[in-house]
Amino acid sequence: MKHLKHALFVILAIFLTITCHAGRPVAGIIAEAHPSLAPMLQKVMETVVNISVRGEIPAANLQAQGKQRIQNNSRFNPRFEDLGSGVIIDAEHGYIVTNAHVIKDAQAITVTLSNGRSIRAKVIGYDAPSDIAVIQIKANRLKNANFGDSDKLKVGDFVCAIGNPFGLQQTVTSGVISGLERSELGVEGFENFIQTDASINPGSSGGALVNMSGELIGINTAIIAPVPVNIGIGLAIPSNMVKSITEQLIKYGRVRRGVMGVMVQNITPALAEAMNLQHPGEGALISEVIEGSPAATAGLKSKDVIIKIMDKPVHSSTQIRNVASLLSIGSKVDLQVRRGNKLITLQPIIADPDNLKKVAQEAPTTLLSGLGLKSFNLLIDNKQIKGVEVLYVADGSVAHSCGLIPGDIILTATNQPVTTINELQTIANKNNKQLLLEVKRGLSGNIFLVLEE
C-alpha cells in the first residue's frame, strides 16, 4: 500500500507539471489539488447523444463487408440491432451528425439524449464515401456543440472522446492526438483521419472528439486493431470535413462533389529516380489530365507535380482528392505546380461531373448509370493491373450511395475479372438487381462493394 501511494503521488505530480507548462490555458480545469476535466465535460456531454438502430441488411452486403458468413438467399435479409453515437450540431433544428455506417440500412432510429429522454429520428442525408450522416429529431431545449478548427490541431494536443461504447452511455475517455492526415487505410473513400489514443470502441462511432476548450474537432469513426476492440489506435474525421459535408447534406440531402479532371499518384523513390524528379519527397504526380476537363483548360499537364493545394503543402495524392472534394462546384482550386525546374500557379475551377461525359464513356445500365468509366491497364510495383477505372461518380447514383469513388479500379464483377467497359456492362446486364464488385483503391489494397437499388 505504501508503494501504491508513492506511485499515485508521482503520477499526480507529473500530471500537474504537464498542466502547468502546457503553454496555453485549459478551459474548465481547476488548478487545485484535484485537477479535473469535469467542468468542461459537463457542458460538452449535453451535446452528445446515443443512437440505437434496427433494420435489415441484404445478405450480399454482409458477405461483401465480411461481417459474417451467411447463405446467399435473396429472401433472407437478416435483422439487426446496433448502437452508435452522435453529436448535436444545430439545436434549433435538431440536426445531429453521426457516421453513415451507423444509420445505413436502418428502418428505425432512436436517439437518447444525455438526460435519458428517447426520441425517434429521421435521416436527412448520408454520404458513404466520407462516412458522414445527418439525422434530425424534434425536441426543445437542446444544446449543440461548437466546431473547432481541425486545421490547427497538432500532434500531442490533449483530447477527449465521448460516446456510447458497448451501450455504456456518455462514456468519456482521454488521450492525445497521435497523428494527423492519416489516409490510404482502406477504411473509407475519403480519408484524412485524426489518430488518437483516446479509447474508441464499438458503439463509439459517430461520437465527439473534443479539445480542452470543449470544441468539436472530430467525429470518432473507426479503430485499427486485429480484433474489434481498442488497442490505442482510434480514428476520427476532422471537424472541418464534417462541417463541409453536413452543410451540404442539410441543404441538398446529398453531397455535390465536383471534379478537376486529373489523375494523381504518389511519388515513390523509384518513380522519382526514373523520371529524374529533382524533389522526390515533394508533392503528388499528375499521371493523366482528362481532355476537356477544368484541369486541361487551366493548363495542367501530365507529369506536373502538385506541391501545394489551397496554400497547403501536398504530401500525397489522397490529400489532393480530399481537399478538392470539399470545394463546391464553381470554386477555384489554388494549385502550385512544379514543371521541370519551374514553379507555376494555376487555378482550375471545380466543375460538375457531367462536364466529363463527353470524354468518358457513360455506363447505360441502371446499376452502373452515373459512372464515367475507361479501361485500365498499368504496371504498378512490377505487377500488371487490369480493370475498369472510375473517372467520375454522379451524385445520387446507385454507385455513389454504395461508396464507389473516382480513382477506384474495378477488378471483378460477381467474381468474374473485367478488363473492358463492355465486359463490365455485360455482367451488370445479367445481374441488374445486385452487383458485387472487387475494387482496388489507392495503396490500401482491394475492397468489396455491393451495388444494388
Short mmCIF file of C-alpha atoms in Angstrom, two decimals, residues 189-191 264 316-327 406:
data_model
loop_
_atom_site.label_atom_id
_atom_site.label_comp_id
_atom_site.label_asym_id
_atom_site.label_seq_id
_atom_site.Cartn_x
_atom_site.Cartn_y
_atom_site.Cartn_z
CA GLY A 189 -13.44 6.55 -49.54
CA PHE A 190 -12.23 9.97 -48.41
CA GLU A 191 -9.65 9.55 -45.67
CA VAL A 264 -2.77 11.84 -59.46
CA SER A 316 0.07 12.51 -51.01
CA SER A 317 -2.37 12.08 -53.87
CA THR A 318 -5.12 11.34 -51.35
CA GLN A 319 -4.71 14.81 -49.89
CA ILE A 320 -5.49 16.41 -53.25
CA ARG A 321 -8.64 14.35 -53.66
CA ASN A 322 -9.76 15.12 -50.10
CA VAL A 323 -9.29 18.88 -50.40
CA ALA A 324 -10.91 19.07 -53.83
CA SER A 325 -13.88 17.01 -52.67
CA LEU A 326 -14.77 19.62 -50.04
CA LEU A 327 -14.87 22.50 -52.51
CA PRO A 406 -13.23 8.44 -58.66
#
